[in-house]
mmCIF file of C-alpha atoms and ligand atoms in Angstrom:
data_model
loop_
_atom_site.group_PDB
_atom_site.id
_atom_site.type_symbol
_atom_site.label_atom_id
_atom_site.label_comp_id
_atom_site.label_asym_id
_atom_site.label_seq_id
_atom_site.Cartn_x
_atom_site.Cartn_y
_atom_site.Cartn_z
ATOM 1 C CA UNK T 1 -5.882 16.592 -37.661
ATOM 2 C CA UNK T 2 -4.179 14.487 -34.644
ATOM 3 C CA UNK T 3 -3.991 10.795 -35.455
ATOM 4 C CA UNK T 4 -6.328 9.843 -32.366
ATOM 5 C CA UNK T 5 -5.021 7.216 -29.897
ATOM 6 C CA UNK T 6 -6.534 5.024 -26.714
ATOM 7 C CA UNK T 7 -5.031 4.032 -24.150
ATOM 8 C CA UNK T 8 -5.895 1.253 -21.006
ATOM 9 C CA UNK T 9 -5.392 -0.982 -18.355
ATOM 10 C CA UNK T 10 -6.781 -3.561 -15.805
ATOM 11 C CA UNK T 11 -5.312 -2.820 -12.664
ATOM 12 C CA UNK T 12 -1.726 -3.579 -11.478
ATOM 13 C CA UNK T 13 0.271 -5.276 -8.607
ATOM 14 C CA UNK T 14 1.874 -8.738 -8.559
ATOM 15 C CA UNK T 15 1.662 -9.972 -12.281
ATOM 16 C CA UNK T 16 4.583 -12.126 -12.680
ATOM 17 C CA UNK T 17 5.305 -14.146 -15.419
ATOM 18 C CA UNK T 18 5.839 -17.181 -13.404
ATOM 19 C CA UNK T 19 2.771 -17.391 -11.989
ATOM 20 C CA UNK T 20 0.823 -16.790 -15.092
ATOM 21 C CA UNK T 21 0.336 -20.032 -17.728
ATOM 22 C CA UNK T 22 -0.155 -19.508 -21.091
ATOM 23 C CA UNK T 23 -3.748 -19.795 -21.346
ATOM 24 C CA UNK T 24 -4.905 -17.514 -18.873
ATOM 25 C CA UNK T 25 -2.411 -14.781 -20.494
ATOM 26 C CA UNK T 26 -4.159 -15.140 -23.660
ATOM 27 C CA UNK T 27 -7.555 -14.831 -21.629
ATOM 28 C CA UNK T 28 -5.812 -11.575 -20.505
ATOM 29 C CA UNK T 29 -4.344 -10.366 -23.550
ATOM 30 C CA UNK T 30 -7.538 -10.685 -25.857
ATOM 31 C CA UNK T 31 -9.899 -8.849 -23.383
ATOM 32 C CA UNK T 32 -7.506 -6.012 -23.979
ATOM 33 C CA UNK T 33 -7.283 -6.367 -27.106
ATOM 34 C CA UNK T 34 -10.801 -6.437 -28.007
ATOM 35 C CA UNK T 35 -11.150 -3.455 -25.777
ATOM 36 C CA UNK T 36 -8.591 -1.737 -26.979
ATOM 37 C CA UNK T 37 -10.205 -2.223 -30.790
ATOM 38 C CA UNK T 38 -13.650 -0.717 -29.738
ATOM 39 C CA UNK T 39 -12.100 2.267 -28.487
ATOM 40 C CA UNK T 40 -9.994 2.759 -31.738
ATOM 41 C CA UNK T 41 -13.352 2.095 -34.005
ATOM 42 C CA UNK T 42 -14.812 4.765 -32.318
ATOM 43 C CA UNK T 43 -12.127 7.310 -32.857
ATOM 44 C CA UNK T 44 -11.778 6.271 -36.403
ATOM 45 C CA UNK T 45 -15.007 7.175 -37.116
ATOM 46 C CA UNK T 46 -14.428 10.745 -35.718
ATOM 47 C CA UNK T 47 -16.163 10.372 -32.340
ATOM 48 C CA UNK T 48 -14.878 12.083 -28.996
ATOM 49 C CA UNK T 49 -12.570 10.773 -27.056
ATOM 50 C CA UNK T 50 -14.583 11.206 -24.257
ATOM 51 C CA UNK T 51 -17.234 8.275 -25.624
ATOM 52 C CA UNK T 52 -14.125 6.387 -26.608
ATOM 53 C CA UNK T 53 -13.199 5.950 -23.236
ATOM 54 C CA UNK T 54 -16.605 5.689 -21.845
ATOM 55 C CA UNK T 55 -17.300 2.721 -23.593
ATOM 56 C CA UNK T 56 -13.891 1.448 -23.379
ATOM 57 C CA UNK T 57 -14.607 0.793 -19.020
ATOM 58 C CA UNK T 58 -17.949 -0.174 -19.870
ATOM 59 C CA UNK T 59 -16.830 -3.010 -21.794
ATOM 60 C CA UNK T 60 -13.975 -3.624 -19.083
ATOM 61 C CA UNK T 61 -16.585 -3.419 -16.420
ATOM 62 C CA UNK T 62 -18.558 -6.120 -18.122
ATOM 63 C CA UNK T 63 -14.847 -8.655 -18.712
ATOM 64 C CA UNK T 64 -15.401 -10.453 -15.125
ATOM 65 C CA UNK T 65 -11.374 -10.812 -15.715
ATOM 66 C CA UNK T 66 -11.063 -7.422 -14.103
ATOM 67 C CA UNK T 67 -11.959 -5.439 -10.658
ATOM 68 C CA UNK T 68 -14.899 -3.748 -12.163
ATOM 69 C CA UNK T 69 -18.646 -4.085 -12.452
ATOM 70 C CA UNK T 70 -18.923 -8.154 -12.747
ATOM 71 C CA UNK T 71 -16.094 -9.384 -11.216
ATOM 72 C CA UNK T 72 -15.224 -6.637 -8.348
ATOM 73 C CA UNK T 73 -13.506 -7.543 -5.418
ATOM 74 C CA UNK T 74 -15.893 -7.944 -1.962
ATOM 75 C CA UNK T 75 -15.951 -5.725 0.802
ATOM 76 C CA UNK T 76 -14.811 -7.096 4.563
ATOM 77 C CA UNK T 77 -18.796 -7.706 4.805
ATOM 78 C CA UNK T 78 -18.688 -9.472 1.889
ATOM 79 C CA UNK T 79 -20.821 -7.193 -0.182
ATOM 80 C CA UNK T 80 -19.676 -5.531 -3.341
ATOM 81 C CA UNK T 81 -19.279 -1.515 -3.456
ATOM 82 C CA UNK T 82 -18.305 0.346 -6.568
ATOM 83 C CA UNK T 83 -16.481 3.424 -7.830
ATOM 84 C CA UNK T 84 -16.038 5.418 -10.686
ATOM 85 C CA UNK T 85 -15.220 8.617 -12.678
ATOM 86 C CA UNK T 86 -14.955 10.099 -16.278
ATOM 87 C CA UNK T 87 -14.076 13.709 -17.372
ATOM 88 C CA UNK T 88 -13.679 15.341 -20.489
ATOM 89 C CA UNK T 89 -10.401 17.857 -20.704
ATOM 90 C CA UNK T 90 -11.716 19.596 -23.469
ATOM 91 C CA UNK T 91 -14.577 20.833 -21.095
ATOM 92 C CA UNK T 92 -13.106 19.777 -17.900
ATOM 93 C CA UNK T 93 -16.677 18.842 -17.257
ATOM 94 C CA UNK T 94 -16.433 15.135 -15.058
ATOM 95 C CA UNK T 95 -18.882 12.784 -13.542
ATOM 96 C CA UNK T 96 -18.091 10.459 -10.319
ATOM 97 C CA UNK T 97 -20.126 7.870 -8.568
ATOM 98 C CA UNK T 98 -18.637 6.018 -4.857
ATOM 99 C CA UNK T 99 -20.259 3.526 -2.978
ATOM 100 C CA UNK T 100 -22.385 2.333 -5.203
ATOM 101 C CA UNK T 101 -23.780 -1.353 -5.120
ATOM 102 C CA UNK T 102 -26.630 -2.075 -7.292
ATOM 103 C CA UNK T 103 -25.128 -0.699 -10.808
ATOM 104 C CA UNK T 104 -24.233 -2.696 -13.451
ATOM 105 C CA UNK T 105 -21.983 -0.598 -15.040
ATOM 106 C CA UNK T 106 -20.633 2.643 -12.691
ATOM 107 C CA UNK T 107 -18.975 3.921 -15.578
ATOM 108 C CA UNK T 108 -22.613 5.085 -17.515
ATOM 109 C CA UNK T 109 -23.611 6.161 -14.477
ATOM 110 C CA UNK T 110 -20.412 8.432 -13.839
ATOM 111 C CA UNK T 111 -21.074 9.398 -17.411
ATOM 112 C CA UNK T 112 -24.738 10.239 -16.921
ATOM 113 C CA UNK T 113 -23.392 12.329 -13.878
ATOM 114 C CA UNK T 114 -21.331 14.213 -16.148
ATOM 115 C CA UNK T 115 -24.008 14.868 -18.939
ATOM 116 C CA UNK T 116 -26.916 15.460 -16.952
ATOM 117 C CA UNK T 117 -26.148 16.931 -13.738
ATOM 118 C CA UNK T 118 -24.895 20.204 -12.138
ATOM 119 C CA UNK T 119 -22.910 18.032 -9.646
ATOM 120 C CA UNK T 120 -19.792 16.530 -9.794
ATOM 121 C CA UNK T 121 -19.897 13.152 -7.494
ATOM 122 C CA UNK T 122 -22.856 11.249 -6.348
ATOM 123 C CA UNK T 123 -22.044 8.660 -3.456
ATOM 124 C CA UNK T 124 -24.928 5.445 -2.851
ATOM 125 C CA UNK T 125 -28.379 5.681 -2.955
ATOM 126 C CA UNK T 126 -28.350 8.758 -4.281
ATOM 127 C CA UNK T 127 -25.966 8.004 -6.795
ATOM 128 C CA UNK T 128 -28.270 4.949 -7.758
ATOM 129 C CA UNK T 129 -31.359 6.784 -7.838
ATOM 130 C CA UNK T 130 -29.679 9.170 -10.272
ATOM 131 C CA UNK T 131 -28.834 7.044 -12.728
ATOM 132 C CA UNK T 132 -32.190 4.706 -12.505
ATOM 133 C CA UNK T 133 -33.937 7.523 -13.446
ATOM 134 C CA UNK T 134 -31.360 8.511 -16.398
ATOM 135 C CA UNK T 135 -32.240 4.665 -17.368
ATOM 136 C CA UNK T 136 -29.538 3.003 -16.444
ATOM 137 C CA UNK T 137 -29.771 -0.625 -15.511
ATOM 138 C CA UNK T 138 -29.755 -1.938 -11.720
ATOM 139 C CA UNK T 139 -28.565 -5.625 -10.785
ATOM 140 C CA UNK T 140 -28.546 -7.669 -7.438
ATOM 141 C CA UNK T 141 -25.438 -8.010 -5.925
ATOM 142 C CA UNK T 142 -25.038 -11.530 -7.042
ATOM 143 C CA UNK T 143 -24.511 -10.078 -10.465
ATOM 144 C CA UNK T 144 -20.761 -8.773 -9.521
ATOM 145 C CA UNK T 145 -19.861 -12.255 -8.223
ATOM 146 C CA UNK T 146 -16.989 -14.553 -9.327
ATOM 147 C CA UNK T 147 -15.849 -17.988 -7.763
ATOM 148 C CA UNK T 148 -12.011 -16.020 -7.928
ATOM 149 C CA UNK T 149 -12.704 -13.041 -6.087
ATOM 150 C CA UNK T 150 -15.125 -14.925 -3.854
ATOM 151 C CA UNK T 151 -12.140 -16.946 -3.068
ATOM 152 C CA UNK T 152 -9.409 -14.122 -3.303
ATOM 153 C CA UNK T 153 -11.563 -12.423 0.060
ATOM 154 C CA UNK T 154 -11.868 -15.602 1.599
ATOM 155 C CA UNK T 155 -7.892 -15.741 1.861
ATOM 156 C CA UNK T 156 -7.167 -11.496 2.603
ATOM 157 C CA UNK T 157 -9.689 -12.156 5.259
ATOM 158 C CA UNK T 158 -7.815 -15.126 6.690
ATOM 159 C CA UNK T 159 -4.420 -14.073 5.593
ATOM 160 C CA UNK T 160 -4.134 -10.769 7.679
ATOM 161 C CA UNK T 161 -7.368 -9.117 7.875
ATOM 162 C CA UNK T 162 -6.457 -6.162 5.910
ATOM 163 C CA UNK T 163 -7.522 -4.765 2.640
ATOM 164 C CA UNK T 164 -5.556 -5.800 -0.540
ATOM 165 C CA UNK T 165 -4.941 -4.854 -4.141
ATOM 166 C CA UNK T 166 -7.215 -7.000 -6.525
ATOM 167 C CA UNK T 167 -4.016 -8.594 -8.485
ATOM 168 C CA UNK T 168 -1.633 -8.425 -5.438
ATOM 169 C CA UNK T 169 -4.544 -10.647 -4.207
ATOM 170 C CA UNK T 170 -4.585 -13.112 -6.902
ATOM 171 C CA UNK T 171 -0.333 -13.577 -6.536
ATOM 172 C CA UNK T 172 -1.159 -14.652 -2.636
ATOM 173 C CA UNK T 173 -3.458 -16.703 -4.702
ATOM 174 C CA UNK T 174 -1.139 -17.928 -6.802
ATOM 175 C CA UNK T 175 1.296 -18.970 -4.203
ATOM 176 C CA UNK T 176 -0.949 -21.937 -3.094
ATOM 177 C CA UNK T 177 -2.285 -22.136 -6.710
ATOM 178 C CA UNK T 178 0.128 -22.108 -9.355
ATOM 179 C CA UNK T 179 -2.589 -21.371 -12.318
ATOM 180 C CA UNK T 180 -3.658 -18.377 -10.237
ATOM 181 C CA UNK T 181 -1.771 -15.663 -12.238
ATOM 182 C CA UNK T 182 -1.834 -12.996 -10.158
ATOM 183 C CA UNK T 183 -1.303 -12.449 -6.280
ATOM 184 C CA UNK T 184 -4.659 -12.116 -4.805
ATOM 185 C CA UNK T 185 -2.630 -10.311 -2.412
ATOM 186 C CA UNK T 186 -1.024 -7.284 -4.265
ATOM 187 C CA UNK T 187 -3.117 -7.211 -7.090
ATOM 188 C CA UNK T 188 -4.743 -3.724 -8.106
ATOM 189 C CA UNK T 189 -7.540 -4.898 -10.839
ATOM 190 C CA UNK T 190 -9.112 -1.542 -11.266
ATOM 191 C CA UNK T 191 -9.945 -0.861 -14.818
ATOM 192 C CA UNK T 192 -9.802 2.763 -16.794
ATOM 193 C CA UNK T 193 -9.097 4.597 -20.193
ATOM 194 C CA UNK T 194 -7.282 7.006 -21.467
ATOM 195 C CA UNK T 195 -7.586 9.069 -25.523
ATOM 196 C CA UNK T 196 -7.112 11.810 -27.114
ATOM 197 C CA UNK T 197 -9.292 12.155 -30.153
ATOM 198 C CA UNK T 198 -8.514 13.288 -34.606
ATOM 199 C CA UNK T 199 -9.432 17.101 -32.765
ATOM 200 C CA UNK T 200 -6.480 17.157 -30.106
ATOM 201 C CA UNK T 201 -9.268 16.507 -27.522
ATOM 202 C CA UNK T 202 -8.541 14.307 -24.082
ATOM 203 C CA UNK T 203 -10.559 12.347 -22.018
ATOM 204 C CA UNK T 204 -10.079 9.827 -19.034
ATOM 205 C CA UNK T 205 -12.417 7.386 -17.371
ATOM 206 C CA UNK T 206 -11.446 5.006 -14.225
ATOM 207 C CA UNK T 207 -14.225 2.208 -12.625
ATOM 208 C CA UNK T 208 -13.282 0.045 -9.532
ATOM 209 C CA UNK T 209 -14.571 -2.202 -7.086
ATOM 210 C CA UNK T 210 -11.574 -1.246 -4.883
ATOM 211 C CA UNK T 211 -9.372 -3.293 -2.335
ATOM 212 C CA UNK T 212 -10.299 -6.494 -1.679
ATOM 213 C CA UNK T 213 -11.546 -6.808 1.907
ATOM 214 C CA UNK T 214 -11.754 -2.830 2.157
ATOM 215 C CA UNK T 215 -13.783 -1.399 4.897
ATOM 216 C CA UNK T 216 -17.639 -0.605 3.775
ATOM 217 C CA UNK T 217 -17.797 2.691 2.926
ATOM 218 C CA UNK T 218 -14.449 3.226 2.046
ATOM 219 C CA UNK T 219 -13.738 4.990 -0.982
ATOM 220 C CA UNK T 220 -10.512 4.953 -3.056
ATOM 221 C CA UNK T 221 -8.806 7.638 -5.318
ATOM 222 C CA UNK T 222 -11.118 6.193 -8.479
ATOM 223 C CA UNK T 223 -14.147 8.266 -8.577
ATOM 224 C CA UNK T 224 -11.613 11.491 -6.620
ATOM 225 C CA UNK T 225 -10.517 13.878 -9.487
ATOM 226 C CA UNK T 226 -7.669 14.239 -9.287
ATOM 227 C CA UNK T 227 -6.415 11.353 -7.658
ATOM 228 C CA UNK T 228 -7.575 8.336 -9.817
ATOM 229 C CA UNK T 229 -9.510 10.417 -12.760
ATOM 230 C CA UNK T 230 -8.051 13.515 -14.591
ATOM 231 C CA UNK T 231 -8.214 15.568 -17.981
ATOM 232 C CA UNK T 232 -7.594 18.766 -19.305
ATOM 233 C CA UNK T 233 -6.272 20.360 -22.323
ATOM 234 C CA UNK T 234 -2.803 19.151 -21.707
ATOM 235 C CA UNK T 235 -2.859 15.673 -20.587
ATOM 236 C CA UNK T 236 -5.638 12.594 -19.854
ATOM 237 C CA UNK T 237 -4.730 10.059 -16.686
ATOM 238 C CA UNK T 238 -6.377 6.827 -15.471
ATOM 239 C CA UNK T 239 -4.486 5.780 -12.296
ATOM 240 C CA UNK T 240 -5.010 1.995 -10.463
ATOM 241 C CA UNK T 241 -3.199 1.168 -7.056
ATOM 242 C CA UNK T 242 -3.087 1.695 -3.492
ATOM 243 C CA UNK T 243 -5.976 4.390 -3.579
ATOM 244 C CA UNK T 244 -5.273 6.193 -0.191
ATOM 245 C CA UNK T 245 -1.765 7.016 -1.548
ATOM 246 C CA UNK T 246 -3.300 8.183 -4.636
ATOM 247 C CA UNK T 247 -5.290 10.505 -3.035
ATOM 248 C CA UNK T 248 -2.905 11.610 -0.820
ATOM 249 C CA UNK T 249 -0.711 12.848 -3.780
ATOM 250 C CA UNK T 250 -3.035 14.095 -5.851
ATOM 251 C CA UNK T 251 -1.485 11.802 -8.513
ATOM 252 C CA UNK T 252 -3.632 12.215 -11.561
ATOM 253 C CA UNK T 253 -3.866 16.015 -11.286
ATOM 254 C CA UNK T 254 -0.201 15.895 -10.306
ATOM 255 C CA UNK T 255 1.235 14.617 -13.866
ATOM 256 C CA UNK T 256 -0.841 17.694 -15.675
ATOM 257 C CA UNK T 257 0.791 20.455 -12.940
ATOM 258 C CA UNK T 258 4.329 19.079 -13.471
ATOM 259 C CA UNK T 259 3.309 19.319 -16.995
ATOM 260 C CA UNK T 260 1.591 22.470 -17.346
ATOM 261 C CA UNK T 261 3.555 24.626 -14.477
ATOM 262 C CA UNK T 262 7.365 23.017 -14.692
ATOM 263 C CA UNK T 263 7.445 22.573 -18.394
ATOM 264 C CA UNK T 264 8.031 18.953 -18.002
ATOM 265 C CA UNK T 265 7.254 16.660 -20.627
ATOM 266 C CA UNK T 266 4.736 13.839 -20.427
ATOM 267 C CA UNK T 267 6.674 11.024 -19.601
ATOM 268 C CA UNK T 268 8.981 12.544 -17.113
ATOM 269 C CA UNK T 269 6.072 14.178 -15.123
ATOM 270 C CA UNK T 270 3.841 10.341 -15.171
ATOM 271 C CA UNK T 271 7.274 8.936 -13.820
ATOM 272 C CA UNK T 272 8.373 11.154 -11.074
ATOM 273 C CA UNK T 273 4.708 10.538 -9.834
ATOM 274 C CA UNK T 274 4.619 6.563 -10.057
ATOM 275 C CA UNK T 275 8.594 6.446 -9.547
ATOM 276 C CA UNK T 276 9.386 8.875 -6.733
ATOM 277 C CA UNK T 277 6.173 10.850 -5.510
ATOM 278 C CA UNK T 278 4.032 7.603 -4.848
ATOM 279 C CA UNK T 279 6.881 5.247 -3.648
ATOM 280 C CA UNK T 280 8.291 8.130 -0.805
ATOM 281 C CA UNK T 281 4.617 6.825 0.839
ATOM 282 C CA UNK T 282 4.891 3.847 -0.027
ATOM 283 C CA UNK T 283 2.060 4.301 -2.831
ATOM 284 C CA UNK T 284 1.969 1.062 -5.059
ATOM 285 C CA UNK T 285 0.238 0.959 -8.429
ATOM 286 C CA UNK T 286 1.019 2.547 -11.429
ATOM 287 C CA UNK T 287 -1.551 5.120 -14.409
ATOM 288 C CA UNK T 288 -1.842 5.572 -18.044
ATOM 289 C CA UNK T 289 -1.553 8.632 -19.817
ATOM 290 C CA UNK T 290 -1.700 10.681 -22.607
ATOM 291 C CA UNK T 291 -1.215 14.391 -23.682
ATOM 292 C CA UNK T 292 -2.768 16.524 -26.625
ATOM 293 C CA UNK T 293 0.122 15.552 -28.918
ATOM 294 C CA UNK T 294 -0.906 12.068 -28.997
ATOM 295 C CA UNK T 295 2.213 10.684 -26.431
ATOM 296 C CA UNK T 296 1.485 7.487 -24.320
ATOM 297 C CA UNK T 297 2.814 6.580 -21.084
ATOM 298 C CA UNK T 298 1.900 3.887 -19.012
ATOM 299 C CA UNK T 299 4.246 3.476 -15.815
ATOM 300 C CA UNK T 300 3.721 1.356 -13.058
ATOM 301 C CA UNK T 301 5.724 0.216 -9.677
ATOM 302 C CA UNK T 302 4.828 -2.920 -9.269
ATOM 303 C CA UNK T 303 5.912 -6.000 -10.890
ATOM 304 C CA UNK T 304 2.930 -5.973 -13.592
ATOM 305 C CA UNK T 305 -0.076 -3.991 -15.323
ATOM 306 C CA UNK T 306 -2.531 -5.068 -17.375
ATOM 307 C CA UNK T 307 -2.259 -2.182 -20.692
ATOM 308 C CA UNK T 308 -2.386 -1.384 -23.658
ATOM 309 C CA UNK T 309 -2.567 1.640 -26.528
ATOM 310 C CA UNK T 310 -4.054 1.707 -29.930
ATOM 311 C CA UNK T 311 -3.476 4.463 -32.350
ATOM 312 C CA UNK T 312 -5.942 4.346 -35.267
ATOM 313 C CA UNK T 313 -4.963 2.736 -38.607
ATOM 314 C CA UNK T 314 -2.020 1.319 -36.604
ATOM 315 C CA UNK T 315 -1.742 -2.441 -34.612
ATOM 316 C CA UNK T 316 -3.038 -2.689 -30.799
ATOM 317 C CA UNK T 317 0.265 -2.867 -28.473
ATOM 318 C CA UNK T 318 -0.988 -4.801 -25.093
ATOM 319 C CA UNK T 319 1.409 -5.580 -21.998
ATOM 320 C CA UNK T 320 1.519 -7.338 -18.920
ATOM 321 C CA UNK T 321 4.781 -7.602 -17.173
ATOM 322 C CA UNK T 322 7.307 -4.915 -16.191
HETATM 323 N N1 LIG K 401 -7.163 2.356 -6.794
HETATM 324 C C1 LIG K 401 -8.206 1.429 -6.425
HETATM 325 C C2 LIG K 401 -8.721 1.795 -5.052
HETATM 326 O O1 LIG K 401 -7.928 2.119 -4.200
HETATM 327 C C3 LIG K 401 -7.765 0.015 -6.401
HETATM 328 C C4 LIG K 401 -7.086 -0.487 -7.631
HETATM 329 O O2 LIG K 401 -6.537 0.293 -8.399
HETATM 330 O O3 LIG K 401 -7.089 -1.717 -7.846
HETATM 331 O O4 LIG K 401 -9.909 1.687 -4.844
#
């Protein structure tokens, strides 16, 4: 039997230390934690690791701390316009919903897409109908809001009028407020999961509500296989950052090829890709991942991630800075 282990984060860009005060760490560091413990209390008690990290993002989703169900970032219009993916490596069956604005929590739906349909991604209404009728639960889009990222798109709309990274957002932020940990400017707050479960199987699960001041209709590399999402038999990844880049490099899929068709091991093949494939394009962000032998990696680019592993019957491990 494996000894089953989780793995997450909240998004990455601008974390510094500097701009972060104690309290608001600890804010930080106990969602993760608590998340982090759910996941491992499922795979102690033998269940898949694709429900692990299911509920895992559903619980992020509902932490208003991160750029996921309550608490996404707003669109240029203001509205709020969700993303998200799961798949199961043992299976390679996955589930993806874009676009979507009256969900509370993408991830179920993503999930119910997985379990339930013949399709792979479901964008908008569609995507909302489905899951209504799987008995999911719908919200106004007041639900998603939060004074911060309210305030985070009032400055990325002043500031330049282009789309930004949730926590690269919140270190803009913190520029003009010093208890503002993270730049509202270059802050990626997407949220996702990572395990591989007692049976050696691998899952991965991703949920966004993408830039801050992003286009409407734009979708990032979150609910892409491939790009923000991946699992197979070899490896599980959950990727946050500058989602056009991620797509464009196929970086989730890209740390299982490396793997699977250079021989590479897990750690060198997750670095090359945050390290060298994603900065030649200027790709910023960073992914978590894990392989069937229960290895973690979690690299990022930036200055910051919000992470953290758990291996069951050991202690939670959660970072923030590089
Ligand atoms: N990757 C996400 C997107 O581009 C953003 C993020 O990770 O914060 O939609």
């Amino acid at each position: 039997m494996q000894q089953a282990v989780i793995a997450i984060h909240g998004g990455a860009g601008t974390i510094t230390r500097e701009a972060m005060d104690p309290a608001r760490e600890r804010e930080y560091t106990e969602a993760l934690e608590h998340v982090l413990r759910a996941g491992q209390r499922i795979l102690a008690n033998g269940g898949s690791a694709l429900d692990a990290v299911t509920e895992a993002v559903r619980l992020l989703e509902e932490c208003p701390l991160f750029n996921a169900g309550k608490g996404a970032v707003l669109t240029h219009a203001g509205t709020y316009e969700l993303d998200a993916a799961v798949m199961d490596g043992a299976t390679r069956d996955a589930g993806a919903v874009a676009c979507v604005t009256r969900l509370r929590n993408p991830v179920l739906a993503a999930r119910a897409v997985l379990d339930h349909s013949e399709h792979v991604l479901f964008a908008g209404t569609g995507a909302e109908e489905f899951a209504a009728a799987q008995g999911l639960e719908l919200v106004e889009q007041d639900y998603y809001f939060t004074q911060a990222r309210h305030e985070q798109w009032q400055r990325a709309r002043g500031a330049a009028g282009m789309a930004l990274l949730d926590h690269d957002a919140a270190a803009l932020a913190a520029r003009n407020n010093p208890a503002d940990p993270i730049d509202p400017d270059s802050k990626f707050g997407t949220v996702g999961a990572v395990a591989c479960d007692s049976r050696g199987n691998l899952a991965a699960a991703t949920s966004t509500g993408g830039v801050t001041n992003k286009r409407v209709g734009r979708v990032g590399d979150t609910p892409v296989i491939g790009a923000g999402c991946y699992a197979d038999d070899v490896v599980a990844v959950s990727a946050t950052g500058t989602g056009e880049m991620f797509i464009r490099t196929v970086a989730a899929h890209d740390v299982s090829a490396q793997m699977r068709y250079a021989g590479l091991p897990l750690e060198e093949s997750a670095r090359r890709v945050v390290m060298e494939k994603l900065v030649a394009i200027e790709g910023r962000g960073g992914l978590i991942a894990v392989d069937r032998d229960g290895n973690v990696t979690l690299p990022f680019n930036t200055e910051g991630m919000y992470r953290g592993f758990a291996r069951v019957g050991e202690a939670v491990s959660v970072s923030i800075y590089g």
